């Protein structure tokens, strides 16, 4: 992570002018108003938003398959079949936009397989506020931003366990401030240097596309991301309409509207209402009127919506009108951007196969969470930062494939491999990654660890003083399978768990990075991931049909 600081000149957060709407429900202001007094004027700060969807298909006589949607991907993953034959599928494939998975310089480590040879899967879901089409312009407002670079105003990491028994989602608030790594725009080749201070997370999309948002998540969490899916306004509308609506609940009448014209316009009566179309988009964008009027309340509402949509689809909701299915397929694929390449999900067939795999997860093993966070101070008082300790605890649980629903994990310890050489013949490189968002790296830590290894007969240990990227957790990387046993020998010598030993093509030899969890000159004590999700993550189970939104005072009717 980066040292604390504000954005440098030329990299300040983009400020929308009066009348410009984001994915959210109101203005995006660099200096939002404070909550003063009561009623509608209590709301005035930043915003964010979301989207969702994903139906199923019904076989059509004389056709191989009909297009369908899958609930198993939290109503977001678009699936396909050959409803109108090969040419139509190729047409839909052409609709899907593709982009690089990551634009950062740091290559992601490979997943560690469990004892059965299974690996987890992580997908970054991104909600774009793009207004580059006529349809999106009708829905998004903010005429002044038509054609402008989009913002990643909704970011959710979907983690599927290696054994496919459970699924977890971590939402990052749109106003999160963090370090953004160096990103190179694949089209213009423009290089965006790594931020010297903290930047707002939703602007990562401007730095070359979703691949920069992926690189930023990896920088912060250390979680290997396999795919991304980005969707815009029109996709939300299409999906909600296709399944006939999604039940949502509010504890009292709500109208998201302020005296200054802010708000999503959502107006609902107390109790449960089935919403669809533009009203569904309003729910996902609503900030003013939910809970305390912040982006955190909106995130919680998005979790309720997505869980409800999954339940609705799995109850047997069906799409039987071929015409509507084709309209849905056109709109949805046109609204979707995914990662490309040999291992990407850049075709209808790949998305279909992915959704079938994810359908294995039962609804009661889906857990929605929000990254634990705290408000900043000074210039960052209207922004949020990852909460020390608890945010990393949540990230570590995902890295270690620990279920966030509190149920027993089927994980098994990584298999121990025999070293192919004695310690004296194993070259090891040590890096100092002890820097954090608020503290500089501890001087001399790489040397101290090198000395520890030398004492344990690893006499070919050297220091890499050129690579000092901060790492939240101490870890060991190795480039090829034949080096795994030797890398594990290094870990055992220092008391580092084998789960922290991973294969990565980002290194040319066994590389030990001393992380922020080993800043002191003492024996390493691995911070074991607690088998409990922090309360601050506001975990919401996929089967919780009683979930209902609290309404902000002053927004009733």
PDB file of C-alpha atoms in Angstrom, residues 14-17 20-30 32 44-50 129 131 151-154 172-176 200 202 262-264 284-288 293-296 298-299 302 382-383:
ATOM      1  CA  UNK A  14     -12.374  14.670 -11.198  1.00  0.00           C
ATOM      2  CA  UNK A  15     -15.115  16.991  -9.974  1.00  0.00           C
ATOM      3  CA  UNK A  16     -18.508  16.999 -11.590  1.00  0.00           C
ATOM      4  CA  UNK A  17     -20.247  20.310 -11.924  1.00  0.00           C
ATOM      5  CA  UNK A  20     -24.061  16.196 -13.327  1.00  0.00           C
ATOM      6  CA  UNK A  21     -25.159  12.823 -12.093  1.00  0.00           C
ATOM      7  CA  UNK A  22     -22.981   9.816 -11.474  1.00  0.00           C
ATOM      8  CA  UNK A  23     -23.856   6.108 -11.182  1.00  0.00           C
ATOM      9  CA  UNK A  24     -25.213   7.416  -7.969  1.00  0.00           C
ATOM     10  CA  UNK A  25     -28.209   9.391  -7.040  1.00  0.00           C
ATOM     11  CA  UNK A  26     -26.857  12.900  -6.924  1.00  0.00           C
ATOM     12  CA  UNK A  27     -23.998  15.279  -7.401  1.00  0.00           C
ATOM     13  CA  UNK A  28     -20.377  14.259  -7.172  1.00  0.00           C
ATOM     14  CA  UNK A  29     -18.826  17.101  -5.252  1.00  0.00           C
ATOM     15  CA  UNK A  30     -15.247  17.435  -4.055  1.00  0.00           C
ATOM     16  CA  UNK A  32     -19.921  17.846  -0.108  1.00  0.00           C
ATOM     17  CA  UNK A  44     -25.277  16.302   0.651  1.00  0.00           C
ATOM     18  CA  UNK A  45     -22.114  14.393  -0.045  1.00  0.00           C
ATOM     19  CA  UNK A  46     -20.689  12.093  -2.703  1.00  0.00           C
ATOM     20  CA  UNK A  47     -22.363   9.255  -4.525  1.00  0.00           C
ATOM     21  CA  UNK A  48     -21.993   5.856  -6.273  1.00  0.00           C
ATOM     22  CA  UNK A  49     -24.358   3.185  -7.686  1.00  0.00           C
ATOM     23  CA  UNK A  50     -24.981  -0.199  -9.231  1.00  0.00           C
ATOM     24  CA  UNK A 129     -21.285   5.244 -15.205  1.00  0.00           C
ATOM     25  CA  UNK A 131     -22.864   7.730 -20.964  1.00  0.00           C
ATOM     26  CA  UNK A 151     -15.976   6.034 -13.525  1.00  0.00           C
ATOM     27  CA  UNK A 152     -15.903   2.650 -11.774  1.00  0.00           C
ATOM     28  CA  UNK A 153     -18.555   3.686  -9.296  1.00  0.00           C
ATOM     29  CA  UNK A 154     -19.447   0.139  -8.259  1.00  0.00           C
ATOM     30  CA  UNK A 172     -15.488  -1.462  -1.967  1.00  0.00           C
ATOM     31  CA  UNK A 173     -17.155   1.910  -1.279  1.00  0.00           C
ATOM     32  CA  UNK A 174     -16.828   4.227  -4.239  1.00  0.00           C
ATOM     33  CA  UNK A 175     -15.228   6.921  -2.092  1.00  0.00           C
ATOM     34  CA  UNK A 176     -12.368   4.697  -0.914  1.00  0.00           C
ATOM     35  CA  UNK A 200     -10.261   7.817  -5.148  1.00  0.00           C
ATOM     36  CA  UNK A 202     -13.630   5.010  -8.910  1.00  0.00           C
ATOM     37  CA  UNK A 262     -30.563  15.597  -5.457  1.00  0.00           C
ATOM     38  CA  UNK A 263     -31.669  12.005  -5.159  1.00  0.00           C
ATOM     39  CA  UNK A 264     -32.435   9.022  -7.367  1.00  0.00           C
ATOM     40  CA  UNK A 284     -29.297   0.598  -6.902  1.00  0.00           C
ATOM     41  CA  UNK A 285     -28.351   4.281  -7.206  1.00  0.00           C
ATOM     42  CA  UNK A 286     -30.122   5.544  -4.095  1.00  0.00           C
ATOM     43  CA  UNK A 287     -28.009   7.174  -1.444  1.00  0.00           C
ATOM     44  CA  UNK A 288     -30.180   9.950  -0.059  1.00  0.00           C
ATOM     45  CA  UNK A 293     -27.437   8.900   3.536  1.00  0.00           C
ATOM     46  CA  UNK A 294     -23.925   7.728   2.713  1.00  0.00           C
ATOM     47  CA  UNK A 295     -22.437   5.457   0.083  1.00  0.00           C
ATOM     48  CA  UNK A 296     -22.232   2.729   2.728  1.00  0.00           C
ATOM     49  CA  UNK A 298     -26.346   2.353  -0.756  1.00  0.00           C
ATOM     50  CA  UNK A 299     -23.892  -0.558  -0.863  1.00  0.00           C
ATOM     51  CA  UNK A 302     -27.277  -3.217  -3.500  1.00  0.00           C
ATOM     52  CA  UNK A 382     -15.658  12.845   3.214  1.00  0.00           C
ATOM     53  CA  UNK A 383     -13.733   9.836   1.941  1.00  0.00           C
TER      54      UNK A 383
END
